[in-house]
């Protein structure tokens, strides 16, 4: 009896923290200047909203499991477990595909640049169309967009990131970029 009372207190605490945190995060999120999208943690408020909503879901699952009989608990928990596993596997596959996409993009850049050892490239590959139309990319996995991402991707191609700079035309490009500049228009299919 004491154990059940402590468990119900913990469940209520989870529900209160998750519920209030979700509401406060939503209020801050609604009144901020951030343009909402479904693509991730580019904003702290969106991250807080996801965190507190996850806590709220955990509280709701705990509430269901403490209030329902054992024969209903098992199928509900099994269904939730299978649902999370399926979504995790899908997201893992999307991240693997995004890594393949980045590797292919950068290997194509170096093929077009020839055997130049030092150059700057501005890539135009219509990232928004790729994200919208490619069924392998579920939640805009980390495909090349910002210029700071290029150093690692250049290094993966066994090139020197200090001598080679790659920029995406749709992200911020510095005013003074070193020459020679190679502009590459990629059509990704």
Short mmCIF file of N, CA and C in Angstrom, two decimals:
data_model
loop_
_atom_site.label_atom_id
_atom_site.label_comp_id
_atom_site.label_asym_id
_atom_site.label_seq_id
_atom_site.Cartn_x
_atom_site.Cartn_y
_atom_site.Cartn_z
N UNK A 1 0.81 -1.19 0.00
CA UNK A 1 0.00 0.00 0.00
C UNK A 1 0.86 1.26 0.00
N UNK A 2 1.91 1.25 0.83
CA UNK A 2 2.81 2.40 0.89
C UNK A 2 3.54 2.55 -0.45
N UNK A 3 3.95 1.42 -1.02
CA UNK A 3 4.64 1.45 -2.32
C UNK A 3 3.74 2.06 -3.40
N UNK A 4 2.47 1.66 -3.40
CA UNK A 4 1.53 2.16 -4.41
C UNK A 4 1.30 3.66 -4.24
N UNK A 5 1.24 4.13 -3.00
CA UNK A 5 1.06 5.57 -2.75
C UNK A 5 2.27 6.35 -3.24
N UNK A 6 3.48 5.82 -2.97
CA UNK A 6 4.70 6.50 -3.45
C UNK A 6 4.76 6.50 -4.97
N UNK A 7 4.35 5.39 -5.58
CA UNK A 7 4.35 5.31 -7.04
C UNK A 7 3.37 6.30 -7.65
N UNK A 8 2.17 6.39 -7.06
CA UNK A 8 1.19 7.35 -7.56
C UNK A 8 1.68 8.78 -7.39
N UNK A 9 2.39 9.06 -6.29
CA UNK A 9 2.96 10.39 -6.08
C UNK A 9 4.00 10.70 -7.16
N UNK A 10 4.84 9.72 -7.47
CA UNK A 10 5.85 9.92 -8.52
C UNK A 10 5.21 10.11 -9.88
N UNK A 11 4.15 9.37 -10.15
CA UNK A 11 3.44 9.51 -11.43
C UNK A 11 2.82 10.90 -11.53
N UNK A 12 2.19 11.35 -10.44
CA UNK A 12 1.61 12.70 -10.44
C UNK A 12 2.69 13.76 -10.64
N UNK A 13 3.85 13.54 -10.01
CA UNK A 13 4.96 14.49 -10.16
C UNK A 13 5.42 14.54 -11.62
N UNK A 14 5.55 13.38 -12.26
CA UNK A 14 5.91 13.32 -13.68
C UNK A 14 4.89 14.07 -14.53
N UNK A 15 3.60 13.82 -14.25
CA UNK A 15 2.54 14.47 -15.03
C UNK A 15 2.55 15.98 -14.83
N UNK A 16 2.75 16.44 -13.61
CA UNK A 16 2.77 17.89 -13.35
C UNK A 16 3.97 18.54 -14.01
N UNK A 17 5.16 17.95 -13.83
CA UNK A 17 6.37 18.52 -14.45
C UNK A 17 6.25 18.51 -15.96
N UNK A 18 5.84 17.39 -16.52
CA UNK A 18 5.70 17.29 -17.98
C UNK A 18 4.63 18.21 -18.52
N UNK A 19 3.49 18.27 -17.84
CA UNK A 19 2.39 19.12 -18.31
C UNK A 19 2.73 20.60 -18.22
N UNK A 20 3.22 21.05 -17.05
CA UNK A 20 3.57 22.47 -16.90
C UNK A 20 4.73 22.86 -17.81
N UNK A 21 5.73 21.99 -17.89
CA UNK A 21 6.86 22.28 -18.78
C UNK A 21 6.42 22.39 -20.22
N UNK A 22 5.54 21.49 -20.65
CA UNK A 22 5.03 21.55 -22.03
C UNK A 22 4.25 22.82 -22.27
N UNK A 23 3.39 23.19 -21.32
CA UNK A 23 2.58 24.41 -21.48
C UNK A 23 3.48 25.64 -21.52
N UNK A 24 4.44 25.76 -20.58
CA UNK A 24 5.33 26.92 -20.57
C UNK A 24 6.19 26.97 -21.83
N UNK A 25 6.68 25.82 -22.26
CA UNK A 25 7.48 25.79 -23.50
C UNK A 25 6.65 26.20 -24.70
N UNK A 26 5.40 25.74 -24.74
CA UNK A 26 4.51 26.13 -25.84
C UNK A 26 4.24 27.62 -25.82
N UNK A 27 4.01 28.19 -24.63
CA UNK A 27 3.74 29.63 -24.53
C UNK A 27 4.95 30.43 -25.00
N UNK A 28 6.14 30.05 -24.54
CA UNK A 28 7.36 30.75 -24.98
C UNK A 28 7.56 30.55 -26.48
N UNK A 29 7.33 29.34 -26.95
CA UNK A 29 7.51 29.02 -28.36
C UNK A 29 6.55 29.81 -29.24
N UNK A 30 5.29 29.95 -28.80
CA UNK A 30 4.29 30.67 -29.59
C UNK A 30 4.63 32.15 -29.68
N UNK A 31 5.13 32.73 -28.60
CA UNK A 31 5.40 34.17 -28.60
C UNK A 31 6.82 34.53 -29.02
N UNK A 32 7.64 33.56 -29.38
CA UNK A 32 8.99 33.87 -29.86
C UNK A 32 8.93 34.20 -31.35
N UNK A 33 10.04 34.71 -31.86
CA UNK A 33 10.10 35.07 -33.28
C UNK A 33 10.51 33.90 -34.16
N UNK A 34 10.65 32.73 -33.57
CA UNK A 34 11.10 31.55 -34.30
C UNK A 34 10.00 31.06 -35.24
N UNK A 35 10.37 30.79 -36.48
CA UNK A 35 9.42 30.25 -37.45
C UNK A 35 9.38 28.74 -37.27
N UNK A 36 8.24 28.19 -36.91
CA UNK A 36 8.20 26.75 -36.60
C UNK A 36 8.39 25.88 -37.83
N UNK A 37 9.17 24.83 -37.66
CA UNK A 37 9.27 23.77 -38.65
C UNK A 37 9.42 22.47 -37.89
N UNK A 38 9.42 21.37 -38.58
CA UNK A 38 9.49 20.09 -37.88
C UNK A 38 10.89 19.50 -37.90
N UNK A 39 11.90 20.34 -38.10
CA UNK A 39 13.22 19.81 -38.38
C UNK A 39 14.19 19.79 -37.22
N UNK A 40 13.84 20.03 -36.01
CA UNK A 40 14.82 19.73 -35.02
C UNK A 40 15.13 20.77 -34.00
N UNK A 41 16.32 20.67 -33.47
CA UNK A 41 16.71 21.44 -32.30
C UNK A 41 17.46 22.70 -32.68
N UNK A 42 17.01 23.43 -33.68
CA UNK A 42 17.65 24.69 -34.03
C UNK A 42 17.24 25.78 -33.06
N UNK A 43 16.27 25.51 -32.20
CA UNK A 43 15.78 26.47 -31.25
C UNK A 43 15.65 25.79 -29.90
N UNK A 44 16.08 26.46 -28.84
CA UNK A 44 16.05 25.85 -27.51
C UNK A 44 14.63 25.61 -27.02
N UNK A 45 13.72 26.50 -27.39
CA UNK A 45 12.33 26.31 -26.96
C UNK A 45 11.74 25.03 -27.54
N UNK A 46 12.06 24.75 -28.79
CA UNK A 46 11.56 23.53 -29.41
C UNK A 46 12.16 22.31 -28.72
N UNK A 47 13.43 22.40 -28.35
CA UNK A 47 14.07 21.31 -27.61
C UNK A 47 13.43 21.10 -26.25
N UNK A 48 13.13 22.21 -25.55
CA UNK A 48 12.47 22.10 -24.25
C UNK A 48 11.07 21.51 -24.40
N UNK A 49 10.37 21.92 -25.43
CA UNK A 49 9.03 21.39 -25.67
C UNK A 49 9.08 19.88 -25.89
N UNK A 50 10.04 19.43 -26.68
CA UNK A 50 10.17 17.99 -26.91
C UNK A 50 10.54 17.24 -25.63
N UNK A 51 11.44 17.83 -24.84
CA UNK A 51 11.84 17.20 -23.59
C UNK A 51 10.66 17.06 -22.63
N UNK A 52 9.95 18.16 -22.40
CA UNK A 52 8.84 18.11 -21.45
C UNK A 52 7.67 17.27 -21.96
N UNK A 53 7.46 17.27 -23.26
CA UNK A 53 6.40 16.42 -23.80
C UNK A 53 6.78 14.95 -23.64
N UNK A 54 8.06 14.63 -23.77
CA UNK A 54 8.51 13.25 -23.53
C UNK A 54 8.27 12.86 -22.07
N UNK A 55 8.57 13.79 -21.15
CA UNK A 55 8.31 13.52 -19.73
C UNK A 55 6.82 13.31 -19.49
N UNK A 56 5.99 14.13 -20.15
CA UNK A 56 4.54 13.97 -20.02
C UNK A 56 4.09 12.61 -20.55
N UNK A 57 4.65 12.18 -21.69
CA UNK A 57 4.30 10.85 -22.22
C UNK A 57 4.71 9.73 -21.26
N UNK A 58 5.89 9.87 -20.67
CA UNK A 58 6.33 8.86 -19.69
C UNK A 58 5.36 8.81 -18.52
N UNK A 59 4.94 9.99 -18.05
CA UNK A 59 3.97 10.03 -16.96
C UNK A 59 2.65 9.39 -17.34
N UNK A 60 2.19 9.64 -18.57
CA UNK A 60 0.93 9.03 -19.01
C UNK A 60 1.05 7.51 -19.13
N UNK A 61 2.19 7.04 -19.62
CA UNK A 61 2.41 5.59 -19.71
C UNK A 61 2.44 4.98 -18.31
N UNK A 62 3.12 5.65 -17.38
CA UNK A 62 3.16 5.15 -16.01
C UNK A 62 1.77 5.15 -15.39
N UNK A 63 0.98 6.18 -15.69
CA UNK A 63 -0.39 6.25 -15.17
C UNK A 63 -1.23 5.09 -15.71
N UNK A 64 -1.10 4.83 -17.01
CA UNK A 64 -1.85 3.72 -17.61
C UNK A 64 -1.45 2.39 -17.00
N UNK A 65 -0.17 2.20 -16.76
CA UNK A 65 0.27 0.91 -16.24
C UNK A 65 -0.07 0.73 -14.77
N UNK A 66 -0.20 1.82 -14.01
CA UNK A 66 -0.58 1.64 -12.60
C UNK A 66 -2.08 1.49 -12.43
N UNK A 67 -2.85 2.04 -13.34
CA UNK A 67 -4.31 2.00 -13.18
C UNK A 67 -4.96 0.80 -13.86
N UNK A 68 -4.31 0.25 -14.86
CA UNK A 68 -4.92 -0.86 -15.61
C UNK A 68 -4.54 -2.20 -14.99
N UNK A 69 -5.33 -3.20 -15.28
CA UNK A 69 -5.00 -4.54 -14.80
C UNK A 69 -3.83 -5.09 -15.60
N UNK A 70 -3.23 -6.13 -15.05
CA UNK A 70 -2.01 -6.69 -15.64
C UNK A 70 -2.23 -7.20 -17.05
N UNK A 71 -3.40 -7.77 -17.36
CA UNK A 71 -3.62 -8.32 -18.69
C UNK A 71 -3.73 -7.22 -19.75
N UNK A 72 -4.04 -5.98 -19.36
CA UNK A 72 -4.06 -4.87 -20.31
C UNK A 72 -2.71 -4.16 -20.37
N UNK A 73 -1.95 -4.23 -19.28
CA UNK A 73 -0.65 -3.56 -19.24
C UNK A 73 0.31 -4.14 -20.28
N UNK A 74 0.38 -5.45 -20.33
CA UNK A 74 1.33 -6.12 -21.23
C UNK A 74 1.13 -5.72 -22.69
N UNK A 75 -0.08 -5.84 -23.26
CA UNK A 75 -0.23 -5.48 -24.67
C UNK A 75 0.03 -3.99 -24.95
N UNK A 76 -0.36 -3.13 -24.03
CA UNK A 76 -0.14 -1.69 -24.24
C UNK A 76 1.36 -1.39 -24.24
N UNK A 77 2.08 -1.91 -23.24
CA UNK A 77 3.52 -1.68 -23.19
C UNK A 77 4.24 -2.32 -24.38
N UNK A 78 3.80 -3.49 -24.80
CA UNK A 78 4.39 -4.15 -25.97
C UNK A 78 4.16 -3.32 -27.23
N UNK A 79 2.96 -2.79 -27.39
CA UNK A 79 2.65 -1.95 -28.55
C UNK A 79 3.52 -0.69 -28.56
N UNK A 80 3.65 -0.03 -27.41
CA UNK A 80 4.48 1.17 -27.32
C UNK A 80 5.94 0.83 -27.63
N UNK A 81 6.43 -0.27 -27.07
CA UNK A 81 7.80 -0.70 -27.31
C UNK A 81 8.04 -0.97 -28.80
N UNK A 82 7.13 -1.69 -29.44
CA UNK A 82 7.28 -1.99 -30.87
C UNK A 82 7.21 -0.72 -31.72
N UNK A 83 6.32 0.19 -31.37
CA UNK A 83 6.19 1.44 -32.10
C UNK A 83 7.48 2.26 -32.03
N UNK A 84 8.06 2.37 -30.83
CA UNK A 84 9.31 3.11 -30.68
C UNK A 84 10.46 2.41 -31.40
N UNK A 85 10.50 1.09 -31.38
CA UNK A 85 11.56 0.36 -32.09
C UNK A 85 11.46 0.57 -33.59
N UNK A 86 10.26 0.49 -34.13
CA UNK A 86 10.09 0.69 -35.57
C UNK A 86 10.50 2.10 -35.98
N UNK A 87 10.09 3.09 -35.19
CA UNK A 87 10.47 4.47 -35.54
C UNK A 87 11.96 4.69 -35.37
N UNK A 88 12.58 4.06 -34.37
CA UNK A 88 14.03 4.19 -34.19
C UNK A 88 14.80 3.57 -35.35
N UNK A 89 14.35 2.42 -35.82
CA UNK A 89 15.00 1.78 -36.96
C UNK A 89 14.86 2.64 -38.21
N UNK A 90 13.69 3.23 -38.41
CA UNK A 90 13.48 4.09 -39.58
C UNK A 90 14.38 5.32 -39.52
N UNK A 91 14.49 5.91 -38.35
CA UNK A 91 15.34 7.10 -38.20
C UNK A 91 16.80 6.72 -38.39
N UNK A 92 17.21 5.55 -37.87
CA UNK A 92 18.59 5.10 -38.07
C UNK A 92 18.89 4.94 -39.55
N UNK A 93 17.97 4.34 -40.29
CA UNK A 93 18.16 4.16 -41.73
C UNK A 93 18.23 5.50 -42.45
N UNK A 94 17.45 6.47 -42.00
CA UNK A 94 17.49 7.80 -42.61
C UNK A 94 18.84 8.47 -42.35
N UNK A 95 19.40 8.29 -41.16
CA UNK A 95 20.72 8.87 -40.87
C UNK A 95 21.81 8.19 -41.70
N UNK A 96 21.71 6.88 -41.88
CA UNK A 96 22.67 6.17 -42.74
C UNK A 96 22.57 6.70 -44.17
N UNK A 97 21.35 6.90 -44.65
CA UNK A 97 21.16 7.44 -46.00
C UNK A 97 21.70 8.86 -46.11
N UNK A 98 21.52 9.67 -45.06
CA UNK A 98 22.03 11.04 -45.09
C UNK A 98 23.56 11.04 -45.16
N UNK A 99 24.21 10.13 -44.45
CA UNK A 99 25.67 10.02 -44.53
C UNK A 99 26.10 9.62 -45.94
N UNK A 100 25.37 8.68 -46.54
CA UNK A 100 25.65 8.28 -47.92
C UNK A 100 25.45 9.47 -48.87
N UNK A 101 24.38 10.23 -48.67
CA UNK A 101 24.08 11.39 -49.50
C UNK A 101 25.22 12.41 -49.43
N UNK A 102 25.70 12.71 -48.21
CA UNK A 102 26.80 13.66 -48.05
C UNK A 102 28.08 13.16 -48.71
N UNK A 103 28.39 11.88 -48.51
CA UNK A 103 29.60 11.32 -49.13
C UNK A 103 29.53 11.39 -50.65
N UNK A 104 28.38 11.07 -51.22
CA UNK A 104 28.23 11.12 -52.67
C UNK A 104 28.33 12.55 -53.19
N UNK A 105 27.71 13.50 -52.48
CA UNK A 105 27.77 14.90 -52.87
C UNK A 105 29.21 15.40 -52.89
N UNK A 106 29.97 15.10 -51.84
CA UNK A 106 31.35 15.59 -51.77
C UNK A 106 32.27 14.84 -52.72
N UNK A 107 32.03 13.56 -52.96
CA UNK A 107 32.86 12.87 -53.95
C UNK A 107 32.59 13.43 -55.34
N UNK A 108 31.33 13.78 -55.63
CA UNK A 108 31.02 14.42 -56.92
C UNK A 108 31.66 15.79 -57.04
N UNK A 109 31.72 16.54 -55.93
CA UNK A 109 32.37 17.85 -55.95
C UNK A 109 33.84 17.69 -56.30
N UNK A 110 34.52 16.72 -55.69
CA UNK A 110 35.94 16.53 -55.96
C UNK A 110 36.20 15.96 -57.35
N UNK A 111 35.26 15.20 -57.89
CA UNK A 111 35.40 14.74 -59.27
C UNK A 111 35.33 15.91 -60.23
N UNK A 112 34.38 16.83 -59.98
CA UNK A 112 34.24 17.98 -60.87
C UNK A 112 35.38 18.98 -60.71
N UNK A 113 35.97 19.03 -59.52
CA UNK A 113 37.08 19.95 -59.30
C UNK A 113 38.38 19.42 -59.91
N UNK A 114 38.39 18.18 -60.28
CA UNK A 114 39.59 17.60 -60.88
C UNK A 114 40.65 17.36 -59.82
N UNK A 115 41.89 17.61 -60.18
CA UNK A 115 42.97 17.38 -59.22
C UNK A 115 43.49 18.69 -58.63
N UNK A 116 42.62 19.66 -58.44
CA UNK A 116 42.99 20.90 -57.75
C UNK A 116 43.25 20.59 -56.28
N UNK A 117 44.34 21.10 -55.76
CA UNK A 117 44.69 20.86 -54.36
C UNK A 117 44.15 21.95 -53.44
N UNK A 118 43.86 23.12 -54.02
CA UNK A 118 43.39 24.25 -53.21
C UNK A 118 42.34 25.01 -54.00
N UNK A 119 41.11 25.03 -53.49
CA UNK A 119 40.03 25.73 -54.19
C UNK A 119 38.88 26.00 -53.23
N UNK A 120 37.97 26.85 -53.70
CA UNK A 120 36.74 27.15 -52.97
C UNK A 120 35.58 26.79 -53.88
N UNK A 121 34.60 26.11 -53.34
CA UNK A 121 33.46 25.68 -54.13
C UNK A 121 32.18 26.22 -53.52
N UNK A 122 31.32 26.71 -54.37
CA UNK A 122 29.97 27.10 -53.95
C UNK A 122 29.02 26.11 -54.63
N UNK A 123 28.33 25.34 -53.80
CA UNK A 123 27.46 24.28 -54.32
C UNK A 123 26.02 24.76 -54.29
N UNK A 124 25.33 24.53 -55.40
CA UNK A 124 23.90 24.84 -55.49
C UNK A 124 23.19 23.55 -55.85
N UNK A 125 22.51 22.95 -54.88
CA UNK A 125 21.84 21.69 -55.18
C UNK A 125 20.39 21.67 -54.72
N UNK A 126 19.79 22.82 -54.46
CA UNK A 126 18.38 22.95 -54.10
C UNK A 126 18.00 22.01 -52.95
N UNK A 127 18.57 22.32 -51.80
CA UNK A 127 18.39 21.47 -50.61
C UNK A 127 16.93 21.31 -50.22
N UNK A 128 16.14 22.36 -50.39
CA UNK A 128 14.74 22.29 -49.96
C UNK A 128 13.94 21.32 -50.83
N UNK A 129 14.24 21.28 -52.10
CA UNK A 129 13.58 20.32 -52.99
C UNK A 129 14.02 18.89 -52.66
N UNK A 130 15.30 18.72 -52.34
CA UNK A 130 15.81 17.39 -51.99
C UNK A 130 15.12 16.88 -50.73
N UNK A 131 15.04 17.74 -49.71
CA UNK A 131 14.42 17.34 -48.45
C UNK A 131 12.94 17.02 -48.64
N UNK A 132 12.28 17.81 -49.48
CA UNK A 132 10.85 17.62 -49.69
C UNK A 132 10.55 16.37 -50.52
N UNK A 133 11.38 16.09 -51.50
CA UNK A 133 11.04 15.03 -52.45
C UNK A 133 11.70 13.68 -52.18
N UNK A 134 12.77 13.64 -51.39
CA UNK A 134 13.47 12.38 -51.15
C UNK A 134 12.78 11.60 -50.03
N UNK A 135 12.24 10.43 -50.33
CA UNK A 135 11.51 9.67 -49.30
C UNK A 135 12.42 9.07 -48.23
N UNK A 136 13.73 9.03 -48.46
CA UNK A 136 14.64 8.46 -47.48
C UNK A 136 14.93 9.42 -46.33
N UNK A 137 14.75 10.71 -46.58
CA UNK A 137 15.01 11.72 -45.55
C UNK A 137 13.71 11.99 -44.80
N UNK A 138 13.64 11.52 -43.57
CA UNK A 138 12.39 11.60 -42.81
C UNK A 138 12.23 12.96 -42.15
N UNK A 139 13.21 13.39 -41.38
CA UNK A 139 13.11 14.63 -40.61
C UNK A 139 14.31 15.55 -40.87
N UNK A 140 14.64 15.74 -42.12
CA UNK A 140 15.80 16.55 -42.53
C UNK A 140 17.04 16.14 -41.74
N UNK A 141 17.44 14.93 -41.97
CA UNK A 141 18.66 14.45 -41.36
C UNK A 141 19.81 15.34 -41.82
N UNK A 142 20.95 15.23 -41.15
CA UNK A 142 22.02 16.21 -41.39
C UNK A 142 22.68 16.09 -42.77
N UNK A 143 21.99 16.57 -43.79
CA UNK A 143 22.64 16.67 -45.09
C UNK A 143 23.30 18.04 -45.16
N UNK A 144 24.30 18.17 -46.00
CA UNK A 144 25.15 19.35 -46.04
C UNK A 144 24.34 20.62 -46.28
N UNK A 145 24.47 21.57 -45.33
CA UNK A 145 23.81 22.86 -45.48
C UNK A 145 24.73 24.00 -45.04
N UNK A 146 25.17 24.00 -43.78
CA UNK A 146 26.00 25.08 -43.25
C UNK A 146 27.46 24.86 -43.63
N UNK A 147 28.19 25.98 -43.77
CA UNK A 147 29.58 25.88 -44.21
C UNK A 147 30.47 25.20 -43.17
N UNK A 148 30.15 25.32 -41.88
CA UNK A 148 30.99 24.68 -40.86
C UNK A 148 30.92 23.15 -40.94
N UNK A 149 29.91 22.60 -41.62
CA UNK A 149 29.80 21.15 -41.77
C UNK A 149 30.78 20.61 -42.81
N UNK A 150 31.27 21.48 -43.67
CA UNK A 150 32.09 21.02 -44.79
C UNK A 150 33.46 20.50 -44.36
N UNK A 151 34.03 21.03 -43.27
CA UNK A 151 35.37 20.60 -42.87
C UNK A 151 35.42 19.09 -42.60
N UNK A 152 34.45 18.58 -41.87
CA UNK A 152 34.41 17.14 -41.58
C UNK A 152 34.17 16.34 -42.85
N UNK A 153 33.26 16.82 -43.70
CA UNK A 153 32.94 16.08 -44.92
C UNK A 153 34.11 16.08 -45.91
N UNK A 154 34.89 17.16 -45.91
CA UNK A 154 36.11 17.20 -46.74
C UNK A 154 37.13 16.22 -46.19
N UNK A 155 37.27 16.19 -44.87
CA UNK A 155 38.21 15.27 -44.23
C UNK A 155 37.84 13.81 -44.51
N UNK A 156 36.55 13.51 -44.59
CA UNK A 156 36.11 12.15 -44.91
C UNK A 156 36.51 11.74 -46.32
N UNK A 157 36.73 12.72 -47.20
CA UNK A 157 37.17 12.43 -48.57
C UNK A 157 38.70 12.40 -48.67
N UNK A 158 39.38 12.43 -47.52
CA UNK A 158 40.85 12.38 -47.44
C UNK A 158 41.48 13.59 -48.13
N UNK A 159 40.88 14.76 -47.92
CA UNK A 159 41.42 16.02 -48.45
C UNK A 159 41.71 16.94 -47.27
N UNK A 160 42.42 18.03 -47.54
CA UNK A 160 42.80 18.98 -46.50
C UNK A 160 41.75 20.08 -46.38
N UNK A 161 41.01 20.14 -45.26
CA UNK A 161 39.96 21.15 -45.13
C UNK A 161 40.49 22.57 -44.96
N UNK A 162 41.80 22.73 -44.70
CA UNK A 162 42.36 24.08 -44.60
C UNK A 162 42.58 24.69 -45.97
N UNK A 163 42.75 23.86 -46.99
CA UNK A 163 43.01 24.37 -48.35
C UNK A 163 41.77 24.34 -49.23
N UNK A 164 40.75 23.61 -48.82
CA UNK A 164 39.53 23.48 -49.63
C UNK A 164 38.35 23.97 -48.80
N UNK A 165 37.59 24.87 -49.37
CA UNK A 165 36.39 25.40 -48.71
C UNK A 165 35.18 25.09 -49.58
N UNK A 166 34.12 24.58 -48.95
CA UNK A 166 32.89 24.27 -49.67
C UNK A 166 31.75 25.00 -48.97
N UNK A 167 30.99 25.76 -49.75
CA UNK A 167 29.84 26.51 -49.22
C UNK A 167 28.59 26.09 -49.97
N UNK A 168 27.48 26.13 -49.27
CA UNK A 168 26.18 25.91 -49.90
C UNK A 168 25.63 27.29 -50.25
N UNK A 169 25.13 27.45 -51.46
CA UNK A 169 24.66 28.76 -51.91
C UNK A 169 23.47 29.25 -51.09
N UNK A 170 22.74 28.33 -50.46
CA UNK A 170 21.55 28.71 -49.70
C UNK A 170 21.85 29.03 -48.24
N UNK A 171 23.08 28.83 -47.79
CA UNK A 171 23.45 29.21 -46.43
C UNK A 171 24.30 30.47 -46.50
N UNK A 172 24.77 30.92 -45.35
CA UNK A 172 25.56 32.16 -45.31
C UNK A 172 26.95 31.91 -45.89
N UNK A 173 27.31 32.73 -46.87
CA UNK A 173 28.64 32.65 -47.49
C UNK A 173 29.40 33.90 -47.06
N UNK A 174 30.65 33.76 -46.58
CA UNK A 174 31.40 34.95 -46.17
C UNK A 174 31.64 35.90 -47.34
N UNK A 175 31.82 37.19 -47.02
CA UNK A 175 32.02 38.20 -48.06
C UNK A 175 33.31 37.95 -48.84
N UNK A 176 34.39 37.65 -48.14
CA UNK A 176 35.66 37.42 -48.83
C UNK A 176 35.98 35.93 -48.78
N UNK A 177 35.91 35.31 -49.93
CA UNK A 177 36.26 33.89 -50.00
C UNK A 177 37.47 33.74 -50.92
N UNK A 178 38.38 32.84 -50.56
CA UNK A 178 39.60 32.70 -51.35
C UNK A 178 39.33 32.12 -52.74
N UNK A 179 40.15 32.51 -53.69
CA UNK A 179 40.01 31.99 -55.05
C UNK A 179 40.95 30.81 -55.22
N UNK A 180 40.87 30.02 -56.24
CA UNK A 180 39.88 30.03 -57.31
C UNK A 180 38.53 29.51 -56.83
N UNK A 181 37.47 30.10 -57.35
CA UNK A 181 36.12 29.73 -56.97
C UNK A 181 35.52 28.85 -58.06
N UNK A 182 35.04 27.70 -57.68
CA UNK A 182 34.38 26.78 -58.61
C UNK A 182 32.91 26.73 -58.21
N UNK A 183 32.04 27.15 -59.10
CA UNK A 183 30.60 27.07 -58.81
C UNK A 183 30.06 25.79 -59.42
N UNK A 184 29.40 24.99 -58.61
CA UNK A 184 28.87 23.71 -59.07
C UNK A 184 27.37 23.70 -58.86
N UNK A 185 26.64 23.47 -59.92
CA UNK A 185 25.18 23.32 -59.83
C UNK A 185 24.90 21.83 -59.92
N UNK A 186 24.42 21.24 -58.82
CA UNK A 186 24.14 19.80 -58.78
C UNK A 186 22.65 19.58 -58.93
N UNK A 187 22.30 18.62 -59.72
CA UNK A 187 20.92 18.18 -59.81
C UNK A 187 20.87 16.80 -59.19
N UNK A 188 20.29 16.74 -58.01
CA UNK A 188 20.22 15.49 -57.27
C UNK A 188 18.94 14.76 -57.66
N UNK A 189 19.09 13.50 -58.05
CA UNK A 189 17.90 12.72 -58.40
C UNK A 189 17.77 11.54 -57.48
#
